[in-house]
Amino acid sequence: MKLQLTPGEGLQLFSGYGPGYVAINNVRHDKCVVVTPQKVVEWTVNGFEALTAADFGFIAELKPEIVIFGTGATQRFPPPELARSLAAIGVGVEVMDSRAACRTYNILASEGRKVVAAILVET
């Protein structure tokens, strides 16, 4: 699926999504990613079932207002303890399928919000 990319003054925005990849500013990524409006970082995780609290711990260092967690092709809710470190510092976590997460992130980033997208890319 191709997303409509609106110019965002140097923002990192999702431009596409499909089985096994996401595209950010028309650059294809076939691994899980953490995206902020300023940068894209490969997220070294071993899939939804293997997620640990440590997989979310470094996200707090990015100082977001909200984290959009894309869980792959379908929406799946992780155990609450995984995002506890984020909740403890007042960061909201929204869980949705990765396609919806990409669209939601683009809207929030374009509004100037301090948003982070953590996207699982399933192969």
Backbone as JSON, one array per atom type, in Angstrom:
{
  "sequence": "MKLQLTPGEGLQLFSGYGPGYVAINNVRHDKCVVVTPQKVVEWTVNGFEALTAADFGFIAELKPEIVIFGTGATQRFPPPELARSLAAIGVGVEVMDSRAACRTYNILASEGRKVVAAILVET",
  "N": [[0.85, -1.17, 0.0], [0.6, 2.15, -0.87], [1.34, 5.16, 0.73], [0.09, 8.47, 0.97], [2.38, 10.93, 0.75], [3.0, 13.86, 2.3], [4.74, 16.85, 1.9], [7.07, 17.42, 4.48], [8.99, 19.15, 5.52], [11.67, 18.02, 5.89], [11.02, 15.94, 7.61], [10.92, 12.58, 8.86], [8.88, 10.44, 7.33], [6.37, 7.94, 6.77], [6.08, 6.39, 3.66], [5.14, 4.19, 2.42], [3.81, 0.83, 2.8], [3.85, -2.66, 3.23], [3.63, -6.28, 2.88], [6.28, -7.47, 4.69], [7.81, -5.12, 4.61], [8.41, -1.58, 5.23], [8.24, 1.73, 3.97], [10.1, 4.64, 4.22], [10.14, 7.95, 3.57], [10.36, 7.17, 0.92], [12.36, 5.24, 1.03], [13.04, 1.92, 1.31], [12.53, -0.35, 3.99], [13.23, -3.42, 5.39], [13.3, -4.47, 7.86], [12.38, -4.37, 11.36], [11.57, -1.16, 12.7], [12.28, 1.89, 14.5], [10.95, 5.0, 14.51], [11.42, 8.46, 14.49], [10.45, 11.9, 14.1], [12.89, 12.95, 13.29], [14.74, 10.89, 12.77], [15.54, 7.49, 11.69], [15.74, 4.32, 13.08], [17.05, 1.07, 13.14], [15.23, -1.5, 14.67], [16.06, -3.91, 16.72], [14.5, -6.57, 17.21], [12.9, -9.71, 17.92], [10.41, -10.35, 16.85], [6.85, -10.3, 17.65], [6.02, -12.1, 19.74], [8.36, -12.49, 21.16], [9.0, -10.11, 22.4], [10.37, -7.94, 24.9], [10.52, -6.03, 27.99], [12.85, -4.55, 27.85], [13.09, -4.07, 25.15], [11.52, -1.88, 24.76], [12.59, -0.04, 26.44], [14.72, 1.74, 25.58], [13.33, 3.56, 24.09], [12.21, 5.45, 25.73], [14.31, 7.18, 26.16], [14.22, 8.77, 23.94], [12.41, 10.67, 24.47], [9.52, 10.93, 23.85], [6.11, 12.17, 23.41], [4.15, 10.46, 22.81], [3.93, 7.03, 21.86], [3.55, 5.17, 19.02], [2.7, 1.99, 18.44], [3.17, -0.38, 16.12], [1.94, -3.46, 15.37], [2.32, -5.32, 13.33], [0.63, -7.17, 10.73], [-1.82, -7.51, 11.93], [-3.7, -6.17, 14.69], [-2.39, -6.57, 17.84], [-2.29, -6.99, 21.32], [0.26, -6.27, 23.54], [1.66, -7.68, 26.6], [0.98, -5.69, 29.5], [3.23, -4.98, 31.07], [5.32, -4.56, 29.33], [5.31, -1.96, 28.33], [5.49, -0.51, 30.59], [7.66, 1.04, 31.57], [7.55, 3.26, 29.94], [5.0, 4.29, 30.5], [5.42, 5.0, 33.13], [6.81, 7.37, 32.99], [4.99, 9.04, 31.91], [4.42, 8.71, 29.2], [2.31, 8.09, 26.52], [1.09, 5.07, 25.04], [0.02, 3.79, 22.09], [-1.54, 1.1, 20.54], [-1.69, -0.56, 17.5], [-2.47, -2.06, 14.27], [0.26, -2.35, 11.94], [-0.07, -0.92, 9.52], [-2.08, 1.03, 10.1], [-0.68, 2.27, 12.14], [1.47, 3.47, 10.8], [0.12, 5.43, 9.24], [-1.1, 6.96, 11.28], [1.13, 7.86, 12.73], [2.32, 9.52, 10.74], [0.44, 11.62, 10.58], [0.54, 12.71, 13.19], [3.28, 13.41, 13.4], [3.45, 15.3, 11.35], [1.93, 17.28, 12.47], [3.67, 18.31, 14.25], [4.06, 17.0, 16.62], [5.68, 15.26, 19.36], [6.39, 12.4, 18.57], [6.87, 8.87, 18.41], [7.31, 6.08, 16.34], [7.11, 2.66, 16.66], [7.65, 0.01, 14.83], [6.72, -3.21, 13.89], [7.97, -5.26, 11.45], [6.89, -7.76, 9.54], [7.94, -10.78, 8.06]],
  "CA": [[0.0, 0.0, 0.0], [1.35, 3.4, -0.92], [0.75, 6.22, 1.53], [0.29, 9.8, 0.41], [3.4, 11.63, 1.51], [2.92, 15.31, 2.19], [6.04, 17.41, 2.29], [7.1, 17.67, 5.91], [10.17, 19.92, 5.91], [12.74, 17.17, 6.4], [10.54, 14.93, 8.55], [10.91, 11.16, 8.48], [7.48, 10.04, 7.22], [6.12, 6.7, 6.04], [5.57, 6.58, 2.3], [4.57, 2.94, 1.94], [3.74, -0.29, 3.72], [3.41, -3.89, 2.59], [4.14, -7.47, 3.55], [7.72, -7.55, 4.78], [8.56, -3.86, 4.5], [7.83, -0.25, 5.3], [9.06, 2.71, 3.27], [10.16, 5.93, 4.9], [10.64, 8.9, 2.56], [10.62, 6.36, -0.27], [13.45, 4.3, 1.25], [12.44, 0.69, 1.79], [13.14, -1.0, 5.16], [12.64, -4.75, 5.55], [13.48, -4.87, 9.25], [11.61, -3.56, 12.3], [12.15, 0.17, 12.84], [11.77, 2.92, 15.4], [11.03, 6.22, 13.71], [11.06, 9.76, 15.06], [10.44, 12.86, 12.99], [14.24, 13.3, 12.89], [15.61, 9.78, 12.38], [15.06, 6.12, 11.59], [16.68, 3.41, 13.72], [16.64, -0.33, 13.08], [14.79, -2.0, 15.96], [16.48, -5.3, 16.75], [13.59, -7.4, 17.99], [12.69, -11.02, 17.29], [8.99, -10.58, 16.63], [5.89, -9.92, 18.69], [6.0, -13.03, 20.87], [9.64, -12.44, 21.88], [9.24, -8.76, 22.94], [10.64, -7.8, 26.33], [10.49, -4.64, 28.46], [14.08, -3.9, 27.38], [12.87, -3.64, 23.76], [10.86, -0.58, 24.81], [13.31, 0.82, 27.36], [15.48, 2.82, 24.96], [12.41, 4.52, 23.49], [12.02, 6.53, 26.71], [15.42, 8.13, 25.97], [13.87, 9.65, 22.81], [11.53, 11.67, 25.08], [8.29, 11.19, 23.1], [4.83, 12.36, 24.11], [3.34, 9.28, 22.51], [4.53, 5.99, 21.05], [2.62, 4.41, 18.19], [3.28, 0.66, 18.3], [2.58, -1.15, 15.03], [2.15, -4.87, 15.72], [2.31, -6.18, 12.16], [-0.55, -7.17, 9.88], [-3.02, -7.44, 12.77], [-3.53, -5.53, 15.99], [-2.22, -7.5, 18.96], [-1.94, -6.22, 22.5], [1.33, -6.89, 24.32], [1.45, -7.62, 28.05], [1.15, -4.31, 29.98], [4.54, -4.71, 31.64], [6.28, -4.18, 28.29], [5.32, -0.5, 28.17], [5.41, 0.09, 31.92], [8.69, 2.08, 31.73], [7.06, 4.45, 29.24], [3.87, 4.82, 31.27], [5.93, 5.57, 34.38], [7.26, 8.75, 32.75], [3.89, 9.79, 31.31], [4.36, 8.56, 27.75], [1.21, 7.25, 26.07], [1.4, 4.04, 24.04], [-1.14, 3.36, 21.32], [-1.26, -0.14, 19.84], [-2.53, -0.76, 16.32], [-1.74, -2.78, 13.23], [1.34, -1.49, 11.42], [-0.57, -0.01, 8.48], [-2.71, 2.15, 10.8], [0.37, 2.96, 12.9], [2.2, 4.33, 9.85], [-0.73, 6.59, 8.91], [-1.28, 7.78, 12.49], [2.42, 8.52, 12.97], [2.49, 10.61, 9.76], [-0.42, 12.74, 10.96], [1.06, 13.33, 14.41], [4.58, 14.03, 13.09], [3.18, 16.49, 10.54], [1.39, 18.3, 13.38], [4.74, 18.78, 15.12], [4.04, 16.28, 17.91], [6.86, 14.47, 19.71], [5.87, 11.05, 18.4], [7.78, 7.8, 17.99], [6.65, 4.89, 15.82], [7.84, 1.41, 16.8], [6.92, -0.79, 13.85], [7.15, -4.56, 13.61], [7.87, -5.64, 10.04], [6.82, -9.22, 9.49], [8.31, -11.36, 6.76]],
  "C": [[0.89, 1.23, 0.0], [0.6, 4.45, -0.11], [1.01, 7.55, 0.84], [1.25, 10.57, 1.3], [3.26, 13.12, 1.24], [4.27, 15.87, 2.6], [6.03, 17.82, 3.75], [8.38, 18.34, 6.36], [11.22, 19.05, 6.58], [12.31, 16.12, 7.4], [10.7, 13.53, 7.97], [9.45, 10.71, 8.5], [7.36, 8.75, 6.43], [5.52, 7.02, 4.68], [4.99, 5.3, 1.73], [4.64, 1.86, 3.0], [3.26, -1.5, 2.94], [3.96, -5.08, 3.33], [5.67, -7.47, 3.52], [8.5, -6.26, 4.65], [7.71, -2.67, 4.92], [8.77, 0.64, 4.49], [8.96, 4.03, 4.01], [10.86, 6.9, 3.95], [11.15, 8.16, 1.33], [11.85, 5.47, -0.17], [12.85, 3.07, 1.93], [13.25, 0.09, 2.95], [12.45, -2.35, 5.34], [12.88, -5.33, 6.94], [12.61, -3.96, 10.13], [12.33, -2.23, 12.53], [11.5, 0.96, 13.96], [12.01, 4.22, 14.66], [10.61, 7.42, 14.55], [10.99, 10.73, 13.89], [11.85, 13.21, 12.47], [15.08, 12.14, 12.38], [14.88, 8.45, 12.34], [16.15, 5.22, 12.17], [16.16, 1.99, 13.55], [16.34, -0.81, 14.49], [15.06, -3.49, 15.99], [15.61, -6.09, 17.72], [13.34, -8.68, 17.21], [11.22, -11.36, 17.13], [8.15, -10.31, 17.87], [6.0, -10.81, 19.93], [7.25, -12.95, 21.73], [9.92, -11.07, 22.5], [9.46, -8.79, 24.45], [10.56, -6.32, 26.7], [11.72, -3.88, 27.97], [13.93, -3.4, 25.94], [12.21, -2.26, 23.7], [11.64, 0.44, 25.64], [14.02, 1.99, 26.7], [14.57, 3.89, 24.35], [12.18, 5.7, 24.43], [13.1, 7.59, 26.56], [15.14, 9.12, 24.83], [12.92, 10.76, 23.25], [10.27, 11.98, 24.25], [7.14, 11.56, 24.01], [4.0, 11.08, 23.99], [4.15, 8.32, 21.64], [3.41, 5.27, 20.32], [3.29, 3.07, 17.92], [2.52, -0.12, 17.25], [2.94, -2.61, 15.19], [2.14, -5.82, 14.53], [0.99, -6.09, 11.42], [-1.85, -7.06, 10.67], [-2.69, -6.76, 14.09], [-3.47, -6.61, 17.06], [-1.75, -6.68, 20.16], [-0.86, -6.95, 23.3], [0.98, -6.86, 25.81], [1.76, -6.2, 28.56], [2.54, -4.0, 30.51], [5.57, -4.28, 30.6], [6.38, -2.66, 28.16], [5.3, 0.23, 29.51], [6.44, 1.21, 32.11], [8.27, 3.37, 31.04], [5.91, 5.1, 30.02], [4.35, 5.52, 32.54], [6.42, 7.0, 34.2], [6.21, 9.57, 31.98], [3.79, 9.72, 29.81], [3.2, 7.62, 27.4], [1.68, 6.26, 25.03], [0.09, 3.62, 23.39], [-0.75, 2.15, 20.49], [-2.23, -0.29, 18.69], [-1.78, -1.6, 15.31], [-0.77, -1.81, 12.57], [0.87, -0.52, 10.34], [-1.21, 1.24, 9.12], [-1.67, 2.95, 11.58], [1.16, 3.9, 12.0], [1.4, 5.59, 9.53], [-0.86, 7.53, 10.1], [0.0, 8.54, 12.81], [2.59, 9.71, 12.03], [1.66, 11.84, 10.15], [0.17, 13.47, 12.17], [2.4, 14.03, 14.16], [4.38, 15.31, 12.29], [2.59, 17.63, 11.36], [2.45, 18.84, 14.33], [4.78, 18.11, 16.48], [5.34, 15.51, 18.11], [6.43, 13.0, 19.74], [7.0, 10.1, 17.97], [6.92, 6.66, 17.48], [7.59, 3.7, 16.01], [7.08, 0.39, 15.96], [7.54, -2.17, 13.67], [6.92, -4.85, 12.13], [7.95, -7.15, 9.99], [7.17, -9.72, 8.1], [7.46, -12.54, 6.44]]
}
